[in-house]
XYZ file of C-alpha atoms in Angstrom:
379
model
C 88.581 -24.872 -108.980
C 90.954 -21.812 -108.434
C 89.890 -20.280 -111.850
C 86.268 -20.872 -110.949
C 86.609 -19.010 -107.643
C 88.430 -16.121 -109.280
C 85.762 -15.862 -112.049
C 83.009 -15.994 -109.434
C 84.705 -13.171 -107.492
C 85.028 -11.084 -110.697
C 81.502 -11.514 -111.697
C 80.327 -10.750 -108.157
C 82.383 -7.548 -108.110
C 81.254 -6.384 -111.498
C 77.609 -6.979 -110.603
C 77.796 -4.984 -107.345
C 79.557 -2.181 -109.183
C 76.827 -2.042 -111.682
C 74.224 -1.832 -109.004
C 76.145 0.901 -107.231
C 76.180 2.911 -110.444
C 72.475 2.272 -110.903
C 71.828 3.691 -107.282
C 74.194 6.690 -107.937
C 72.503 7.395 -111.282
C 69.109 7.260 -109.639
C 70.297 9.798 -107.041
C 71.502 12.234 -109.688
C 68.824 11.560 -112.322
C 65.723 10.091 -110.562
C 64.101 8.287 -113.680
C 62.419 5.892 -111.305
C 59.636 7.857 -109.593
C 59.210 6.875 -105.883
C 55.855 5.099 -105.258
C 53.975 7.449 -102.963
C 53.406 6.203 -99.339
C 55.682 3.102 -99.546
C 58.121 1.997 -97.028
C 60.735 -0.702 -97.084
C 61.674 -1.912 -93.568
C 64.869 -3.983 -93.423
C 65.393 -6.441 -90.610
C 67.792 -9.327 -91.479
C 69.150 -10.360 -88.116
C 68.190 -13.278 -85.868
C 65.032 -14.526 -84.259
C 65.736 -12.952 -80.889
C 66.511 -9.622 -82.582
C 63.103 -9.767 -84.305
C 61.337 -10.390 -81.036
C 62.875 -7.339 -79.574
C 61.904 -5.247 -82.571
C 58.527 -6.522 -83.947
C 56.160 -4.613 -81.720
C 57.455 -1.349 -83.110
C 55.977 -2.288 -86.595
C 52.511 -1.735 -85.078
C 53.758 1.604 -83.716
C 54.890 2.647 -87.220
C 51.472 1.646 -88.603
C 49.611 3.634 -85.838
C 51.703 6.688 -86.264
C 50.533 9.840 -87.983
C 53.655 9.834 -90.073
C 53.277 6.415 -91.679
C 49.803 5.277 -90.937
C 48.693 5.328 -94.603
C 51.878 3.797 -95.974
C 52.154 0.355 -97.557
C 54.980 -1.455 -95.610
C 57.256 -4.014 -97.209
C 59.293 -6.034 -94.736
C 62.554 -7.406 -96.005
C 63.377 -9.928 -93.343
C 65.340 -13.083 -92.413
C 63.507 -16.165 -93.465
C 64.426 -17.765 -90.071
C 61.463 -15.929 -88.404
C 59.134 -15.850 -91.371
C 56.529 -17.948 -89.461
C 56.435 -15.342 -86.656
C 56.016 -12.300 -88.911
C 53.383 -13.834 -91.143
C 51.361 -15.206 -88.187
C 51.516 -12.346 -85.761
C 52.499 -9.183 -87.715
C 50.850 -9.582 -91.069
C 48.109 -7.123 -90.275
C 50.617 -4.279 -90.245
C 52.710 -5.539 -93.235
C 51.481 -5.390 -96.897
C 54.362 -7.392 -98.513
C 57.259 -9.591 -97.460
C 60.644 -10.209 -99.099
C 62.336 -13.138 -97.401
C 66.133 -13.452 -97.377
C 68.025 -16.708 -96.600
C 71.209 -15.215 -95.048
C 73.351 -18.167 -95.923
C 72.280 -18.335 -99.520
C 72.446 -14.437 -99.938
C 76.063 -14.381 -98.626
C 77.255 -17.445 -100.512
C 75.194 -18.008 -103.675
C 75.608 -15.437 -106.398
C 72.485 -16.127 -108.378
C 70.322 -16.182 -105.283
C 71.812 -12.771 -104.365
C 71.017 -11.439 -107.915
C 67.444 -12.656 -107.828
C 66.777 -11.154 -104.376
C 68.315 -7.774 -105.190
C 66.222 -7.523 -108.333
C 63.180 -8.412 -106.280
C 63.962 -5.521 -103.884
C 64.667 -3.158 -106.833
C 61.235 -3.717 -108.444
C 59.708 -0.889 -106.427
C 61.132 2.566 -105.840
C 60.110 3.217 -102.231
C 59.418 6.565 -100.787
C 61.259 5.626 -97.606
C 63.768 2.877 -96.848
C 64.482 2.237 -93.101
C 67.193 0.113 -91.720
C 66.731 0.078 -87.874
C 69.546 -2.363 -87.076
C 71.984 -0.810 -84.620
C 74.918 -2.989 -85.483
C 74.628 -2.606 -89.232
C 76.098 -5.496 -91.123
C 77.103 -6.477 -94.652
C 73.683 -7.857 -95.610
C 71.489 -5.004 -94.339
C 73.932 -2.479 -95.720
C 73.985 -4.127 -99.111
C 70.190 -4.041 -99.298
C 70.241 -0.234 -98.374
C 72.731 0.497 -101.058
C 70.860 -1.402 -103.727
C 67.248 -0.450 -102.868
C 65.613 2.327 -104.844
C 64.150 5.015 -102.606
C 63.820 8.694 -101.909
C 64.593 8.769 -98.230
C 67.022 6.428 -96.419
C 66.959 6.229 -92.671
C 69.205 4.229 -90.364
C 71.126 4.075 -87.127
C 74.495 5.829 -86.636
C 75.176 2.483 -85.006
C 78.425 0.900 -83.863
C 81.150 -1.119 -85.597
C 80.440 -4.581 -84.097
C 79.921 -6.191 -87.499
C 81.693 -3.903 -89.947
C 84.985 -1.851 -89.727
C 84.514 1.736 -88.621
C 85.821 3.023 -91.929
C 83.350 0.938 -93.867
C 80.431 2.129 -91.701
C 81.460 5.737 -92.317
C 81.756 5.184 -95.968
C 78.297 3.555 -96.058
C 76.764 6.566 -94.270
C 76.622 8.444 -97.646
C 73.887 6.034 -98.688
C 71.508 7.346 -95.973
C 69.634 10.677 -95.955
C 69.164 10.603 -92.181
C 71.055 8.799 -89.424
C 69.480 8.575 -85.941
C 71.855 8.725 -82.925
C 70.723 6.572 -79.919
C 73.953 7.204 -77.919
C 77.150 5.212 -78.293
C 76.891 3.210 -75.067
C 75.632 -0.180 -73.962
C 71.772 0.107 -73.857
C 69.371 -2.726 -73.645
C 68.302 -3.551 -77.202
C 64.579 -3.176 -76.697
C 65.151 0.238 -75.142
C 67.436 1.170 -77.957
C 64.776 0.180 -80.544
C 62.265 2.297 -78.644
C 64.601 5.325 -78.668
C 65.055 4.931 -82.411
C 61.367 4.816 -83.257
C 60.450 7.582 -80.826
C 62.900 9.830 -82.646
C 61.814 8.606 -86.027
C 58.084 8.917 -85.348
C 58.501 12.016 -83.137
C 56.292 10.605 -80.294
C 56.652 8.999 -76.880
C 55.631 5.403 -76.705
C 53.951 3.560 -73.830
C 55.229 0.165 -74.895
C 57.497 -1.217 -72.171
C 58.547 -4.749 -73.171
C 58.227 -7.128 -76.045
C 54.925 -9.041 -76.199
C 52.775 -11.413 -78.168
C 49.008 -10.927 -78.293
C 48.116 -14.507 -77.623
C 45.985 -16.462 -75.273
C 48.340 -18.233 -72.756
C 47.818 -22.009 -72.558
C 48.307 -23.640 -69.107
C 50.539 -26.614 -69.438
C 52.012 -28.372 -66.448
C 55.497 -28.428 -67.869
C 58.963 -27.049 -67.642
C 60.671 -26.223 -70.941
C 64.470 -26.536 -71.321
C 66.085 -24.952 -74.355
C 69.753 -26.221 -74.331
C 70.810 -24.784 -77.710
C 72.464 -21.552 -78.966
C 74.066 -20.415 -82.141
C 77.574 -20.365 -80.629
C 79.148 -23.145 -78.622
C 80.575 -20.749 -76.039
C 76.998 -19.692 -75.202
C 75.907 -23.382 -74.547
C 75.843 -24.741 -70.999
C 77.146 -28.362 -70.980
C 74.560 -31.139 -71.467
C 75.908 -32.769 -68.235
C 74.646 -29.690 -66.401
C 71.222 -29.995 -67.861
C 71.171 -33.738 -66.905
C 71.774 -32.653 -63.295
C 68.917 -30.181 -63.536
C 66.477 -32.591 -65.128
C 67.231 -35.239 -62.339
C 66.742 -32.437 -59.671
C 63.407 -31.451 -61.053
C 62.132 -34.934 -61.150
C 63.114 -35.485 -57.588
C 60.428 -33.182 -56.310
C 58.146 -32.179 -59.171
C 55.441 -33.983 -61.260
C 55.636 -31.384 -64.050
C 56.400 -32.651 -67.473
C 59.834 -31.765 -68.783
C 60.170 -31.015 -72.458
C 63.420 -30.199 -74.473
C 62.898 -27.807 -77.251
C 64.992 -26.449 -80.064
C 65.774 -26.768 -83.806
C 67.377 -29.547 -85.692
C 70.803 -28.582 -84.502
C 69.774 -29.332 -80.897
C 68.876 -32.863 -81.643
C 72.262 -34.364 -80.864
C 72.389 -32.625 -77.525
C 68.909 -33.690 -76.679
C 69.768 -37.339 -77.511
C 72.784 -37.159 -75.285
C 70.653 -35.742 -72.427
C 68.048 -38.495 -72.883
C 70.758 -41.182 -72.799
C 72.119 -39.828 -69.494
C 69.014 -39.724 -67.449
C 66.189 -42.057 -66.564
C 63.670 -39.271 -66.040
C 60.842 -39.160 -68.514
C 61.455 -36.334 -71.010
C 59.558 -35.299 -74.011
C 61.979 -34.379 -76.905
C 60.574 -31.782 -79.311
C 63.857 -30.740 -80.803
C 63.378 -30.295 -84.590
C 59.714 -31.352 -84.375
C 57.875 -28.153 -83.775
C 57.261 -24.908 -85.757
C 58.255 -21.586 -84.346
C 54.558 -20.928 -83.646
C 54.433 -24.162 -81.691
C 57.525 -23.281 -79.758
C 55.920 -19.977 -78.801
C 52.835 -21.806 -77.648
C 54.872 -24.267 -75.680
C 56.887 -21.483 -74.018
C 53.806 -19.491 -73.235
C 52.188 -22.457 -71.512
C 55.229 -23.518 -69.506
C 55.530 -22.956 -65.699
C 59.226 -22.217 -66.236
C 61.766 -21.897 -69.140
C 65.434 -22.717 -68.548
C 67.522 -21.542 -71.493
C 70.920 -20.322 -72.576
C 71.026 -16.709 -73.901
C 69.072 -17.271 -77.056
C 65.708 -16.578 -78.691
C 63.784 -18.741 -76.081
C 64.700 -16.068 -73.494
C 63.045 -13.269 -75.438
C 60.066 -15.464 -76.388
C 59.577 -16.179 -72.660
C 59.584 -12.561 -71.795
C 57.219 -11.711 -74.753
C 54.767 -14.385 -73.408
C 55.205 -13.340 -69.764
C 56.642 -16.709 -68.720
C 59.156 -17.096 -65.894
C 62.594 -17.792 -67.170
C 66.121 -18.721 -65.928
C 68.773 -17.569 -68.459
C 72.279 -19.049 -68.243
C 74.894 -16.919 -69.975
C 78.639 -16.418 -70.174
C 77.948 -12.627 -70.179
C 78.146 -12.158 -73.874
C 76.876 -8.584 -74.782
C 76.048 -8.016 -71.168
C 73.577 -5.150 -70.843
C 72.506 -5.237 -74.430
C 70.540 -8.581 -74.710
C 70.631 -9.705 -71.076
C 69.878 -9.220 -68.291
C 66.408 -7.725 -68.860
C 66.219 -4.586 -66.638
C 63.823 -5.308 -63.686
C 61.749 -2.288 -64.956
C 61.073 -4.235 -68.156
C 60.663 -7.734 -66.698
C 60.689 -9.130 -63.208
C 60.015 -12.870 -63.775
C 63.560 -13.554 -65.002
C 66.688 -14.753 -63.287
C 70.030 -14.237 -65.128
C 72.872 -16.296 -64.062
C 76.535 -15.515 -65.076
C 79.982 -16.962 -64.367
C 80.916 -16.391 -60.662
C 83.748 -14.006 -61.648
C 81.071 -11.501 -62.585
C 79.449 -11.641 -59.193
C 79.475 -8.492 -56.969
C 80.717 -6.303 -59.875
C 78.888 -3.065 -60.650
C 76.594 -2.845 -63.607
C 78.754 -0.256 -65.233
C 81.818 -2.422 -64.830
C 80.036 -5.479 -66.455
C 78.826 -3.358 -69.294
C 82.218 -1.897 -69.959
C 83.967 -5.292 -69.615
C 81.522 -7.600 -71.369
C 79.046 -5.348 -73.211
C 80.766 -6.052 -76.559
C 81.544 -9.675 -75.943
C 82.693 -12.243 -73.390
C 85.200 -15.107 -73.440
C 84.276 -16.361 -70.041
C 83.501 -20.024 -69.595
C 79.840 -20.586 -69.203
C 80.520 -23.931 -67.513
C 81.930 -22.254 -64.380
C 78.278 -21.827 -63.593
C 77.398 -25.018 -61.672
C 74.005 -26.660 -61.414
C 73.970 -26.062 -57.580
C 73.629 -22.292 -58.462
C 70.467 -22.995 -60.562
C 68.664 -25.544 -58.431
C 67.437 -23.163 -55.654
C 66.062 -20.820 -58.300
C 64.046 -23.604 -59.943
C 62.527 -24.561 -56.668
C 61.579 -20.898 -55.969
C 59.773 -20.799 -59.338
C 57.782 -23.943 -59.254
C 57.122 -24.762 -55.703
């Protein structure tokens, strides 16, 4: 097993060195002619990140600079349904990346990189502010003429590695090294790139809102420290049922099924469990048609905002100011609840202290804090 791992590491290293040489050779001796008016757009992060980014694809397509370009989107397969359903009119081709397989399965990585290298693009754009190993690998290996990215921060890679990778870009856009709400930062990036001011104010889906008499609870999150305890949600469900006839549904992926089962076992309130049973498109429709969404700091928050649905977000303050809370100027139908220790602190203090991460215990937030907000929204 040890020999196998060493061999795998050696093959992996040799392969990437070969691709680097190929990229450097192309820079010095451009034998692969860039296909005119082609653009590779890289966005390999999570569902919520894509929600905060996707409306700018239309802005790219409407711009004088890239309106006649064919756009290839290299994206995270986790949000494939959303892009192919709502954004396909602006995108000509898709290359889907499974992050887990790309980072752990050598032959999958080889296949995907050669798929990316089939075309020599005129322009390659990586708009991710916190550049990471995956997006940087694609930039390094993609064939292109112009490479544009964020100066970014070092949240996902060491500063020295970020600086070393800068050589692979022909232009880096500076959007200030401070905590800025992610949607605003994306807007700043594309206003600079496209050399125009944009009227777009918040993420949105162009969909007809259904009108369901329901409250949607989304108790999941990628990280355990961002999950409010199931017992707290049990208290919330019982409270809602004490005064409201609205249907309560629990939504989420397969990973949320265990928590949903625990919740169902701890309450007699009738609940519809949709965890692991809906597509992303159906989740968006369910959120859009709800009277209220109660969620941890996860993609459900951003979908609620993009569908203009009232939302209560429960967070331990992680990345405060970057992904939550939404500034009131962007969205006024949201309530953002943080651990009591954060109360009565200035916004600047909170950004400085928790803007790059938080270790606070989310369960210091009690149901008694949330209950009055629920009544305000649905009564």
